[in-house]
XYZ file of C-alpha atoms in Angstrom:
748
model
C -6.030 -11.648 45.030
C -1.996 -12.282 44.729
C -2.361 -8.607 42.915
C -3.769 -6.861 45.367
C -1.867 -8.067 48.148
C 1.427 -8.152 45.842
C 0.593 -4.443 45.717
C 0.075 -3.555 50.103
C 3.385 -4.916 50.789
C 5.671 -2.746 52.090
C 8.564 -3.463 49.523
C 7.223 -1.659 46.775
C 6.811 -3.065 43.824
C 6.719 -0.474 41.238
C 6.355 -2.860 38.130
C 2.405 -3.346 40.063
C 2.145 0.564 40.129
C 0.519 1.593 36.359
C 1.003 5.065 37.399
C 4.982 4.553 37.598
C 6.974 5.353 34.363
C 7.098 2.891 32.196
C 11.136 2.316 32.335
C 10.857 2.188 36.310
C 8.607 -0.891 35.941
C 10.216 -2.960 33.455
C 13.688 -2.342 35.592
C 11.998 -3.380 38.808
C 10.443 -5.974 37.432
C 13.352 -7.374 35.538
C 15.751 -6.850 39.042
C 12.657 -9.643 40.395
C 12.976 -12.277 38.343
C 14.815 -15.402 38.437
C 16.855 -16.125 34.798
C 14.444 -19.382 33.613
C 11.920 -16.660 34.319
C 13.737 -14.566 32.013
C 13.564 -17.378 29.468
C 9.858 -18.423 29.981
C 8.902 -14.399 28.257
C 11.164 -15.632 25.324
C 9.113 -17.715 23.561
C 5.900 -19.249 22.929
C 3.330 -21.378 25.858
C 0.620 -22.575 23.813
C -0.529 -21.487 19.599
C -1.151 -18.091 20.793
C -0.203 -16.888 24.139
C 3.678 -16.489 25.772
C 4.357 -16.490 29.321
C 4.196 -13.771 31.758
C 5.660 -14.823 35.367
C 2.874 -16.130 37.838
C 4.857 -15.744 40.646
C 5.070 -11.799 40.192
C 1.549 -11.030 38.629
C 2.780 -10.078 35.357
C 0.091 -11.848 32.902
C 0.911 -13.401 29.744
C 0.931 -12.208 26.847
C -2.168 -13.473 24.274
C -2.079 -12.480 20.788
C -4.323 -13.600 17.514
C -4.465 -13.409 13.641
C -5.583 -10.200 12.046
C -5.517 -7.383 11.249
C -9.162 -7.925 9.539
C -10.875 -9.179 12.304
C -10.353 -11.927 15.116
C -9.428 -15.232 14.449
C -11.658 -17.927 16.123
C -10.388 -19.498 19.271
C -8.127 -22.350 18.872
C -7.485 -25.471 21.599
C -4.144 -24.350 24.051
C -1.900 -26.790 22.047
C -3.602 -27.649 18.265
C -4.328 -25.861 15.196
C -8.083 -27.616 15.969
C -10.746 -25.069 15.947
C -11.525 -25.190 19.981
C -15.314 -24.870 18.886
C -16.178 -22.101 21.820
C -19.484 -20.423 20.000
C -18.641 -17.128 21.735
C -15.866 -16.261 19.140
C -17.512 -14.486 15.964
C -16.709 -11.710 15.345
C -16.982 -9.136 12.473
C -14.816 -9.552 9.571
C -12.806 -6.005 8.366
C -12.529 -4.583 4.913
C -9.415 -5.926 3.325
C -5.874 -3.887 3.405
C -6.183 -3.368 0.116
C -9.449 -2.049 0.565
C -8.596 0.178 2.875
C -5.973 1.683 1.339
C -8.240 2.306 -1.805
C -9.929 4.542 0.539
C -7.458 7.164 0.255
C -8.678 8.050 4.003
C -6.733 8.749 6.978
C -9.827 9.273 9.141
C -11.154 5.787 8.421
C -7.892 4.089 8.697
C -8.859 5.470 12.516
C -12.184 4.238 12.547
C -10.555 0.912 11.413
C -8.012 0.339 13.560
C -10.228 0.938 17.023
C -13.183 -0.721 15.779
C -11.135 -4.030 14.586
C -8.503 -3.706 18.515
C -12.262 -3.185 20.529
C -12.875 -7.027 19.637
C -9.350 -7.942 20.034
C -9.656 -6.656 23.635
C -13.216 -8.052 24.073
C -11.941 -11.500 23.502
C -8.541 -11.085 25.451
C -5.867 -10.181 23.047
C -3.327 -8.276 23.938
C -1.594 -8.370 20.387
C -3.592 -8.348 16.608
C -0.961 -10.359 14.151
C -1.305 -7.020 12.350
C -1.549 -4.889 10.337
C 0.935 -5.869 6.911
C 2.709 -3.768 5.330
C 4.455 -5.323 2.563
C 4.867 -4.209 -0.850
C 2.779 -5.666 -3.519
C 5.326 -5.544 -6.354
C 3.491 -8.311 -8.386
C 0.498 -8.819 -8.745
C 0.590 -12.550 -8.220
C 1.155 -12.143 -4.678
C -1.827 -14.795 -2.575
C -1.306 -12.403 0.156
C -1.168 -9.482 -1.425
C -4.916 -8.198 -0.232
C -3.524 -8.016 4.124
C -1.086 -5.495 2.727
C -1.839 -1.612 1.513
C -0.414 -1.643 -2.369
C 2.734 -1.432 -4.104
C 3.163 2.805 -3.000
C 5.116 2.817 0.446
C 3.885 6.325 0.990
C 0.626 5.439 0.660
C 1.298 2.101 2.875
C 2.578 4.001 5.168
C -0.055 7.171 5.708
C -2.380 4.710 5.997
C -0.876 1.941 8.556
C -0.131 5.395 11.284
C -3.720 5.899 12.222
C -4.378 2.386 12.358
C -1.748 1.596 14.612
C -2.443 4.393 16.605
C -5.810 4.831 16.722
C -5.422 0.493 18.298
C -2.795 0.779 20.040
C -4.546 3.948 22.613
C -7.115 0.918 23.221
C -4.304 -1.183 24.785
C -3.983 -3.656 21.956
C -0.316 -4.010 20.644
C 0.031 -3.506 16.751
C 2.397 -6.414 15.653
C 2.998 -5.382 12.108
C 4.386 -7.187 9.524
C 5.566 -8.963 7.974
C 9.190 -7.866 8.438
C 10.498 -7.436 5.516
C 10.712 -8.164 1.422
C 8.095 -10.962 2.369
C 6.286 -9.810 -1.454
C 6.060 -13.607 -2.231
C 4.578 -16.526 -0.893
C 6.644 -19.130 -3.373
C 9.797 -20.048 -1.388
C 8.899 -17.519 1.111
C 10.447 -20.354 3.653
C 13.828 -20.320 2.119
C 14.460 -17.789 -0.403
C 17.193 -15.398 0.106
C 16.154 -11.710 -1.869
C 18.406 -9.923 -3.139
C 17.172 -6.105 -3.774
C 19.495 -2.369 -3.556
C 19.864 -0.922 -1.089
C 18.050 2.098 -2.291
C 15.089 0.246 -2.616
C 15.591 -1.663 -0.032
C 15.301 2.254 2.496
C 13.258 4.088 0.105
C 10.460 0.999 -0.877
C 10.558 -2.050 1.270
C 11.643 -0.642 5.051
C 10.118 2.924 4.157
C 6.064 2.096 6.057
C 8.182 0.361 8.572
C 10.083 3.156 9.562
C 7.364 5.549 9.620
C 5.240 3.329 11.547
C 8.382 2.645 14.138
C 9.057 6.768 13.802
C 5.720 8.422 13.601
C 2.941 4.920 15.508
C 5.500 4.184 18.148
C 4.266 0.176 17.155
C 4.661 -1.859 20.068
C 5.633 -4.978 18.256
C 7.381 -6.089 14.642
C 6.573 -9.681 13.583
C 10.052 -11.309 11.835
C 9.490 -12.570 7.389
C 10.460 -16.222 6.395
C 12.598 -15.299 4.280
C 16.263 -14.057 4.015
C 18.024 -11.019 3.226
C 22.001 -10.731 2.826
C 22.165 -14.694 3.218
C 20.024 -15.117 6.720
C 16.906 -15.778 8.224
C 15.127 -12.077 8.685
C 13.569 -13.472 11.669
C 17.376 -13.671 13.540
C 18.414 -11.401 11.267
C 20.989 -9.282 13.114
C 21.748 -6.139 10.449
C 18.724 -6.042 10.014
C 16.777 -6.746 13.148
C 19.754 -5.481 15.741
C 21.219 -2.931 13.437
C 18.524 -1.408 11.122
C 15.735 -1.670 13.285
C 16.504 -1.499 17.852
C 19.804 1.206 16.763
C 19.414 3.001 13.688
C 15.864 3.281 14.632
C 16.302 3.603 18.372
C 12.869 1.564 18.441
C 12.700 -0.350 21.697
C 9.534 -2.789 21.396
C 9.595 -6.730 20.730
C 10.047 -8.688 17.886
C 7.697 -11.738 17.287
C 8.919 -14.165 15.468
C 6.444 -15.888 11.928
C 4.807 -19.435 13.486
C 8.303 -21.398 12.834
C 10.427 -17.973 11.706
C 13.675 -19.421 14.077
C 15.606 -21.575 13.504
C 19.157 -21.471 15.486
C 19.269 -20.796 19.113
C 22.389 -18.685 19.187
C 21.604 -16.719 15.705
C 17.819 -15.634 17.069
C 20.053 -14.867 20.766
C 22.322 -12.477 19.126
C 20.548 -11.268 15.631
C 17.407 -9.136 17.459
C 14.533 -12.163 18.127
C 12.880 -10.887 20.881
C 9.637 -14.106 21.617
C 9.226 -17.191 19.289
C 6.644 -18.579 18.624
C 5.474 -21.892 15.880
C 9.004 -23.375 16.337
C 7.867 -26.979 15.848
C 4.467 -26.510 16.121
C 3.802 -25.428 13.081
C 0.184 -28.134 12.246
C 2.786 -29.971 10.167
C 5.010 -31.603 12.421
C 3.552 -34.209 15.249
C 4.971 -32.480 18.431
C 5.131 -35.513 20.864
C 7.498 -35.099 23.402
C 8.887 -32.020 22.047
C 8.017 -29.225 24.257
C 8.139 -25.652 24.641
C 11.257 -25.118 27.032
C 12.968 -26.615 23.383
C 12.241 -24.046 21.451
C 15.322 -22.218 20.860
C 14.466 -19.544 23.231
C 14.281 -22.065 25.538
C 16.422 -24.668 27.584
C 18.814 -23.955 25.089
C 19.288 -20.282 25.925
C 19.196 -20.427 28.865
C 21.717 -23.224 29.205
C 24.726 -20.708 26.699
C 23.549 -18.083 28.996
C 24.332 -20.424 32.206
C 27.476 -21.501 31.212
C 28.439 -17.569 30.262
C 28.874 -18.311 26.913
C 26.631 -15.145 26.002
C 26.132 -12.194 28.592
C 23.003 -12.022 30.634
C 22.915 -8.010 28.938
C 21.595 -9.418 25.655
C 18.821 -12.203 27.949
C 18.284 -8.599 30.073
C 17.380 -6.710 26.164
C 15.128 -9.143 25.465
C 13.059 -9.206 28.544
C 13.131 -5.468 28.814
C 11.948 -5.099 25.554
C 8.850 -8.033 26.224
C 7.946 -6.274 29.600
C 7.052 -2.603 27.477
C 4.935 -4.842 25.968
C 3.218 -6.799 28.515
C 2.915 -3.402 30.336
C 1.544 -1.445 26.969
C -0.917 -4.230 27.389
C -2.012 -6.736 28.998
C -1.342 -5.017 32.641
C -1.807 -1.542 31.418
C -4.920 -0.451 33.130
C -6.512 2.266 30.825
C -6.888 -1.332 28.285
C -10.758 -1.026 26.917
C -12.832 -3.610 27.730
C -14.129 -3.650 24.093
C -16.956 -4.937 22.195
C -17.873 -7.572 19.570
C -20.170 -7.490 16.802
C -21.578 -4.189 17.762
C -23.483 -1.858 14.974
C -20.765 0.222 16.107
C -18.238 -1.994 14.407
C -20.695 -3.308 11.445
C -20.892 0.574 10.751
C -17.550 1.129 9.986
C -17.060 -1.772 8.047
C -19.355 -0.737 5.622
C -17.632 2.568 5.624
C -14.946 1.794 5.166
C -15.935 -0.923 2.178
C -17.815 1.517 0.197
C -15.110 4.115 0.379
C -12.737 1.291 -1.039
C -14.778 0.359 -3.736
C -13.448 1.402 -6.828
C -15.458 1.846 -10.030
C -13.602 1.547 -12.293
C -15.882 1.909 -15.414
C -19.013 3.296 -16.387
C -20.490 3.936 -19.579
C -23.906 4.723 -21.099
C -26.327 1.907 -21.193
C -28.194 0.769 -23.860
C -29.853 1.633 -25.370
C -28.002 5.544 -25.472
C -26.412 5.099 -28.754
C -28.206 7.323 -30.423
C -28.605 9.977 -28.291
C -26.320 13.292 -28.037
C -22.872 11.802 -25.909
C -23.661 14.746 -23.515
C -27.544 13.513 -22.627
C -26.178 9.302 -22.431
C -26.652 8.107 -19.108
C -24.054 5.801 -17.465
C -25.519 2.815 -16.553
C -24.603 3.218 -12.940
C -25.812 4.049 -10.099
C -28.866 1.637 -11.272
C -32.241 2.506 -10.299
C -33.439 -1.340 -9.608
C -36.860 -0.557 -10.443
C -35.960 0.274 -14.529
C -35.484 -3.377 -15.096
C -38.361 -6.145 -14.924
C -36.275 -8.837 -14.645
C -32.757 -8.659 -13.195
C -29.778 -11.501 -13.679
C -26.945 -12.060 -11.063
C -24.430 -14.846 -12.243
C -20.810 -15.497 -10.634
C -19.837 -17.403 -7.439
C -18.923 -14.535 -5.644
C -22.453 -12.879 -5.211
C -23.230 -15.643 -2.911
C -19.701 -17.430 -1.691
C -18.460 -16.182 1.494
C -15.693 -14.284 1.264
C -14.091 -14.288 4.365
C -13.316 -17.434 4.637
C -10.096 -19.326 3.621
C -7.232 -17.201 3.097
C -4.371 -18.944 5.168
C -3.981 -17.579 8.902
C -6.430 -13.777 8.178
C -9.535 -16.672 7.568
C -12.611 -15.232 9.816
C -15.582 -16.619 11.452
C -18.210 -14.332 11.382
C -21.491 -13.774 13.070
C -23.137 -12.670 10.095
C -22.365 -11.987 6.165
C -24.405 -9.892 3.673
C -23.599 -11.184 0.531
C -24.001 -9.589 -3.009
C -26.944 -11.573 -4.495
C -29.217 -11.522 -0.388
C -28.637 -7.497 -0.903
C -29.761 -7.177 -4.084
C -32.985 -8.902 -3.560
C -33.590 -6.661 -0.175
C -32.643 -3.642 -2.458
C -34.585 -4.481 -5.555
C -37.874 -5.752 -2.430
C -37.470 -2.243 -1.438
C -40.680 -0.469 -0.102
C -39.864 3.081 -1.053
C -40.093 2.011 -5.081
C -43.105 3.621 -6.807
C -42.522 0.345 -9.340
C -43.275 -2.950 -9.636
C -40.208 -5.021 -7.579
C -38.264 -6.015 -10.456
C -37.415 -10.149 -10.436
C -33.910 -11.471 -9.225
C -32.702 -14.625 -11.178
C -29.653 -15.852 -10.362
C -27.284 -18.579 -11.560
C -24.321 -19.631 -10.393
C -22.009 -19.922 -13.344
C -18.313 -20.879 -12.570
C -17.313 -23.395 -9.803
C -13.934 -22.700 -8.069
C -14.174 -25.640 -6.243
C -14.183 -26.457 -2.032
C -10.536 -24.359 -0.611
C -8.231 -27.485 1.623
C -5.386 -26.935 3.078
C -2.844 -25.825 0.655
C -5.081 -27.603 -2.169
C -8.539 -26.987 -3.709
C -10.623 -30.122 -4.668
C -11.100 -28.988 -8.630
C -14.549 -29.377 -10.105
C -15.116 -31.792 -13.615
C -15.339 -29.778 -16.616
C -18.634 -31.775 -16.985
C -19.795 -29.530 -14.218
C -18.790 -26.350 -15.406
C -20.153 -26.376 -18.892
C -23.666 -27.133 -16.935
C -22.979 -24.033 -14.754
C -22.274 -22.128 -18.108
C -24.619 -23.270 -20.198
C -27.187 -22.784 -17.497
C -26.240 -19.053 -16.439
C -26.002 -17.627 -20.019
C -29.903 -19.739 -21.113
C -30.782 -17.385 -18.231
C -29.395 -14.566 -19.933
C -31.142 -14.193 -22.716
C -34.684 -12.934 -20.401
C -32.323 -10.236 -18.597
C -32.567 -6.760 -18.482
C -29.842 -6.473 -16.692
C -27.171 -8.837 -15.922
C -24.682 -8.035 -12.875
C -21.882 -10.859 -13.356
C -20.660 -11.317 -9.274
C -16.489 -12.672 -9.650
C -13.459 -12.165 -9.227
C -10.592 -13.874 -7.342
C -11.690 -15.667 -4.237
C -9.453 -17.054 -0.666
C -8.878 -20.710 -2.116
C -4.779 -21.868 -2.933
C -3.030 -20.137 -5.550
C -6.239 -17.771 -5.539
C -5.425 -15.303 -3.442
C -4.101 -17.326 -0.133
C -1.489 -17.659 1.902
C 1.861 -19.937 1.723
C 0.939 -19.900 -2.450
C 0.785 -17.374 -5.399
C -1.636 -17.018 -8.069
C -0.462 -19.278 -11.501
C -2.038 -16.437 -13.899
C -2.427 -13.391 -14.800
C -6.218 -14.105 -16.131
C -9.145 -15.134 -14.000
C -9.448 -18.248 -13.226
C -12.277 -21.097 -13.808
C -13.052 -19.802 -17.231
C -14.609 -16.258 -15.721
C -12.778 -14.353 -19.019
C -15.338 -16.260 -21.207
C -18.703 -16.320 -19.294
C -18.396 -12.689 -18.643
C -17.209 -12.455 -22.612
C -20.479 -14.263 -23.851
C -23.408 -13.099 -21.495
C -21.889 -9.222 -22.862
C -22.897 -10.678 -26.376
C -26.561 -11.685 -25.002
C -27.032 -8.255 -22.877
C -25.461 -5.481 -23.232
C -27.013 -3.825 -19.775
C -24.366 -5.449 -17.943
C -22.414 -4.995 -14.825
C -19.583 -6.134 -13.979
C -19.122 -6.259 -10.182
C -14.661 -8.126 -8.485
C -13.585 -9.374 -5.459
C -9.998 -9.830 -5.241
C -6.843 -8.381 -3.745
C -5.128 -8.331 -6.714
C -5.103 -6.780 -10.216
C -5.892 -9.506 -13.367
C -6.311 -9.475 -17.491
C -9.685 -8.044 -18.550
C -10.067 -9.113 -22.267
C -13.513 -8.501 -21.983
C -13.595 -4.939 -20.820
C -14.549 -3.547 -24.150
C -17.664 -5.470 -24.349
C -18.961 -4.315 -20.697
C -20.392 -0.515 -19.563
C -19.637 -0.677 -16.063
C -16.893 -2.138 -13.595
C -16.416 -2.397 -9.923
C -13.199 -3.230 -8.257
C -14.442 -4.526 -4.172
C -11.254 -5.744 -2.532
C -12.867 -8.068 0.119
C -15.209 -5.958 2.001
C -16.008 -8.051 4.950
C -19.373 -8.801 6.576
C -21.094 -5.841 5.103
C -19.866 -7.062 1.565
C -23.393 -6.667 -0.213
C -24.798 -3.552 1.602
C -21.339 -1.991 0.516
C -21.856 -3.049 -2.724
C -25.371 -2.612 -2.915
C -25.152 0.690 -1.441
C -22.937 2.046 -4.479
C -24.387 -0.013 -7.384
C -27.515 2.288 -6.877
C -25.259 5.634 -5.876
C -26.996 5.507 -2.290
C -23.132 6.103 -2.060
C -21.030 8.115 -4.511
C -17.954 5.705 -5.211
C -14.754 7.657 -4.166
C -12.035 4.897 -3.628
C -8.685 5.291 -5.578
C -6.211 2.332 -7.100
C -3.836 1.583 -4.453
C -1.531 -0.422 -7.426
C -1.852 -0.259 -11.142
C -3.359 -2.773 -12.885
C -1.596 -3.560 -16.780
C -3.293 -4.708 -19.180
C -0.836 -7.614 -20.231
C 1.200 -9.404 -17.665
C 4.423 -8.974 -19.135
C 4.027 -5.077 -18.614
C 4.680 -5.421 -15.065
C 8.500 -4.026 -14.868
C 10.187 -6.806 -12.794
C 8.997 -9.457 -15.275
C 11.593 -8.262 -18.496
C 14.446 -9.777 -16.091
C 12.641 -12.897 -16.157
C 12.404 -16.100 -13.662
C 15.654 -14.497 -11.350
C 13.350 -11.318 -10.438
C 9.817 -13.591 -9.788
C 9.771 -15.884 -8.573
C 13.355 -16.756 -8.227
C 15.665 -19.310 -9.414
C 16.223 -22.516 -7.479
C 19.625 -23.049 -6.384
C 21.604 -26.695 -7.319
C 21.705 -27.095 -3.073
C 20.178 -26.169 -0.143
C 22.892 -24.146 1.852
C 23.855 -25.162 5.165
C 21.590 -21.589 6.143
C 18.979 -23.039 4.119
C 18.369 -21.144 1.390
C 16.881 -23.074 -1.622
C 15.938 -20.351 -4.157
C 16.902 -16.553 -4.636
C 15.290 -14.099 -6.444
C 16.569 -10.547 -7.380
C 14.645 -7.428 -7.178
C 16.147 -6.228 -10.235
C 13.782 -3.025 -11.125
C 15.042 -1.525 -8.272
C 13.118 1.481 -7.064
C 10.528 1.248 -10.165
C 8.313 -0.386 -8.674
C 4.779 0.015 -9.809
C 3.676 3.116 -11.319
C 7.422 4.424 -11.103
C 8.534 1.420 -13.600
C 5.178 1.934 -15.737
C 6.021 5.908 -16.288
C 9.916 4.849 -16.920
C 8.697 1.897 -19.076
C 6.744 4.149 -21.003
C 3.873 1.554 -20.470
C 0.134 2.764 -20.302
C -1.542 0.798 -17.729
C -5.040 -0.501 -17.589
C -6.012 1.621 -14.796
C -3.482 3.324 -13.452
C -2.480 4.118 -9.622
C -4.775 6.427 -7.953
C -7.462 5.459 -10.529
C -10.787 5.861 -9.963
C -14.707 7.035 -11.607
C -17.434 8.712 -9.759
C -20.858 9.390 -10.003
C -19.702 13.034 -10.395
C -17.192 15.573 -11.435
C -14.060 17.661 -10.514
C -12.572 20.345 -11.735
C -8.829 21.322 -10.676
C -7.918 25.039 -11.107
C -4.453 26.489 -11.302
C -1.717 25.197 -8.624
C -0.184 27.672 -6.353
C 3.540 27.571 -4.989
C 4.951 29.396 -2.847
C 8.986 29.271 -0.361
C 7.640 28.627 3.408
C 10.129 28.188 5.943
C 10.025 24.445 6.341
C 10.252 23.837 2.917
C 7.229 24.813 -0.123
C 3.253 25.218 -0.355
C 1.179 24.280 -2.842
C -2.270 24.709 -3.038
C -4.870 23.928 -5.896
C -8.806 24.180 -5.916
C -11.083 21.797 -6.662
C -14.257 22.297 -7.772
C -17.518 19.529 -7.929
C -18.901 20.440 -11.589
C -21.445 17.808 -11.168
C -24.795 17.065 -10.183
C -24.127 15.221 -6.790
C -22.064 14.863 -3.972
C -18.949 13.040 -4.070
C -15.321 12.932 -2.573
C -12.594 13.567 -4.555
C -8.461 11.860 -3.892
C -5.786 14.360 -5.208
C -2.657 13.570 -5.300
C 0.497 15.378 -4.651
C 4.019 13.893 -6.584
C 7.058 15.547 -6.627
C 10.328 14.429 -9.299
C 13.499 16.194 -10.389
C 12.067 18.149 -13.704
C 14.723 16.626 -15.468
C 15.018 13.364 -13.757
C 18.116 11.601 -13.835
C 18.078 7.873 -15.302
C 18.546 6.677 -12.167
C 15.237 7.985 -11.240
C 11.576 7.590 -11.228
C 9.773 10.984 -12.473
C 7.089 11.308 -10.811
C 6.889 9.491 -6.918
C 3.953 10.338 -5.182
C 4.533 12.084 -1.283
C 1.190 13.368 0.278
C -2.863 12.649 -1.049
C -5.653 14.696 0.837
C -9.457 13.276 0.237
C -12.277 16.756 -0.141
C -15.774 15.869 0.102
C -17.561 18.320 -2.232
C -21.111 19.638 -2.793
C -22.537 20.429 -6.229
C -20.736 23.603 -7.151
C -18.724 23.749 -4.157
C -14.787 25.004 -4.139
C -12.419 23.257 -1.831
C -8.437 23.725 -1.588
C -6.617 21.109 -0.994
C -3.361 22.358 1.020
C -0.128 20.233 0.791
C 3.272 21.076 3.132
C 6.065 19.956 0.352
C 9.381 19.028 3.248
C 13.050 18.969 2.687
C 12.286 15.487 3.850
C 10.046 14.248 1.294
C 13.153 15.006 -1.792
C 15.042 12.478 0.340
C 16.753 9.650 -1.841
C 19.043 7.150 -0.386
C 22.523 7.273 -1.018
C 24.756 3.828 -1.567
C 28.272 5.636 -1.609
C 27.462 7.560 1.617
C 24.538 5.277 3.424
C 22.372 7.825 4.332
C 20.071 9.429 3.204
C 20.355 12.935 1.355
C 19.001 16.215 -0.609
C 19.906 16.364 -4.066
C 19.577 20.445 -4.439
C 18.172 21.182 -7.860
C 15.146 22.188 -10.005
C 12.139 19.799 -9.130
C 8.755 19.911 -9.727
C 5.161 19.602 -8.094
C 2.374 17.078 -9.936
C -1.207 17.059 -8.831
C -3.566 14.716 -10.019
C -6.176 12.756 -9.886
C -3.964 8.963 -10.703
C -0.335 8.897 -11.241
C -1.504 9.123 -15.279
C -4.036 12.326 -14.586
C -1.834 15.011 -13.762
C -3.961 18.789 -13.472
C -1.171 20.572 -12.748
C 2.193 21.188 -12.050
C 4.151 23.269 -10.198
C 8.308 24.272 -10.242
C 10.812 25.148 -7.686
C 14.181 24.882 -6.594
C 15.828 23.110 -3.602
C 19.331 24.303 -2.475
């Protein structure tokens, strides 16, 4: 009633007019607010809301964790679940899975679907997506990000953001920046070259700002140049707001603000979680006691900071409010709709990566050309199928930290396999589906895991091996999970090897039954000492609510696999580019004493721009599975690339033909590099990609436009982007290590 009345007053309240230009609304609202009201909108008023201005009818901002779905409702002032019965949602696949689709259209589908669920729950800001770079396979939070390459991450995050924000839900892109490990994340100071900072770590954030106008960005816990990233003026003011001309609001990570003056002058706009992180008893501490609360207000009132500092922050927050909470075009949304489950299935199916597929047992005597690979499976051809592995039944939507989800349903791999085997369409008797857990990972608790006894592990293993003796086919479903020190916030992995004795178990199962398909879940690469013993391997990331459905669709050939790796899988942990630099490069070195600023350790990204496949190529190290790699149930041939000069750069085209017997999708990747690379430059770098859908025998052309900006590099002498003249080479391939064509050109 207040809002309606306010809009009918003679004193034109422009800020309430959704048809008025945004900046006019912002300035009008700002002119009507008291200093205290301005302060109130700059910090939390509960765990996941920041205040509006009730007197003026300006709404609060409701936030919640993403990016794979809306977190369950929590109590207003605690980390306890509120116990609602209407906050069950769809868990969408992890962002690593989305990146593995290399499909911009699916990214837009994802952003639209997940934001509809946020809108339906009354949320204005989705805390995600994330585009931190996966420089190490040990990062416990890598499953929330989009791989090791900044161009792939940028190209995949932009459609997601655009689609979500079109629905009136702000994305809060995180974590800005260099939050690439969970070890010492609150106290580590990151050293990185200026060039690597610009070309690798800042790049996807920059594209999200310039190409998608992301409404909010979340600061990170770590330090850069000795200052917290949540109150780092060089980063937030200098680069983000001034150089990039960004008009949105910076939101702190929960508890990421530590000083009033630094936050006030360092670019922070909305402070969340200070002193309310679930570990500190709040007692008499109130939300007004936040660093951007009473203490900030006193600095303004005493004249120690100009009002302009306060007003600039409030303008940014008001823009977010008018773009979301008070946006009349914000969608009503929906929750757990069939359309959302369908989106979940599609993304999961295209994100699954087929890493190996060789002939099944009994085909060795046939001619190689006649040997049929074990996948796709015809389940009716097996009398007894044994499914082994905890991840066949474990919910992988739970755990992981802030991205934990409360789902209405989770289709497990075992459930989906049983449903597929019992399909009434088969003309053969349904196979017997047996299950053995094989190993146990323990129950995930906050920052720890209840460990399983050696006796119990031995019992589970023995049971699986015994059942394997009578199986005609084994499907092993394992990998990582979202326990602490697996794929989980606030802790990195402890080993590049799989945990819980899985390596030994897979090897022993393969020795018993050669017909074995290995299915792995997880957000990180891992060692595979058993790889030569198994004919087939699928990597699934985390597939969300429809995990089993998506998996079985690929296993049985209903869907032809088309996912490709967004990260390099090394043969050995020691092969990752940063490892040769020792602990200094990861996880960092502890300082003798904690600095006055709170720095307890330092990590130096000494590999520079040679992250992931760039470093593998520089070091002449072959990957187990290279960046961009993924197999299909069909095959593709590439023609000869043609290149021509255009007004804007160079046009490159290459024909791709489906030479197999079934329809499939191929991801054609464009890399650029100097014909004779200088030592300080990567041999080649991903610059673009296209995903083609081809019927058997069909030929389509993959076309790329090489702009001069694709040749840019950051010059540390001039502190600016430059485009060196010289001779360049375009590489077009099926992966970073499988180049099908090259074309040379000269930039002058």
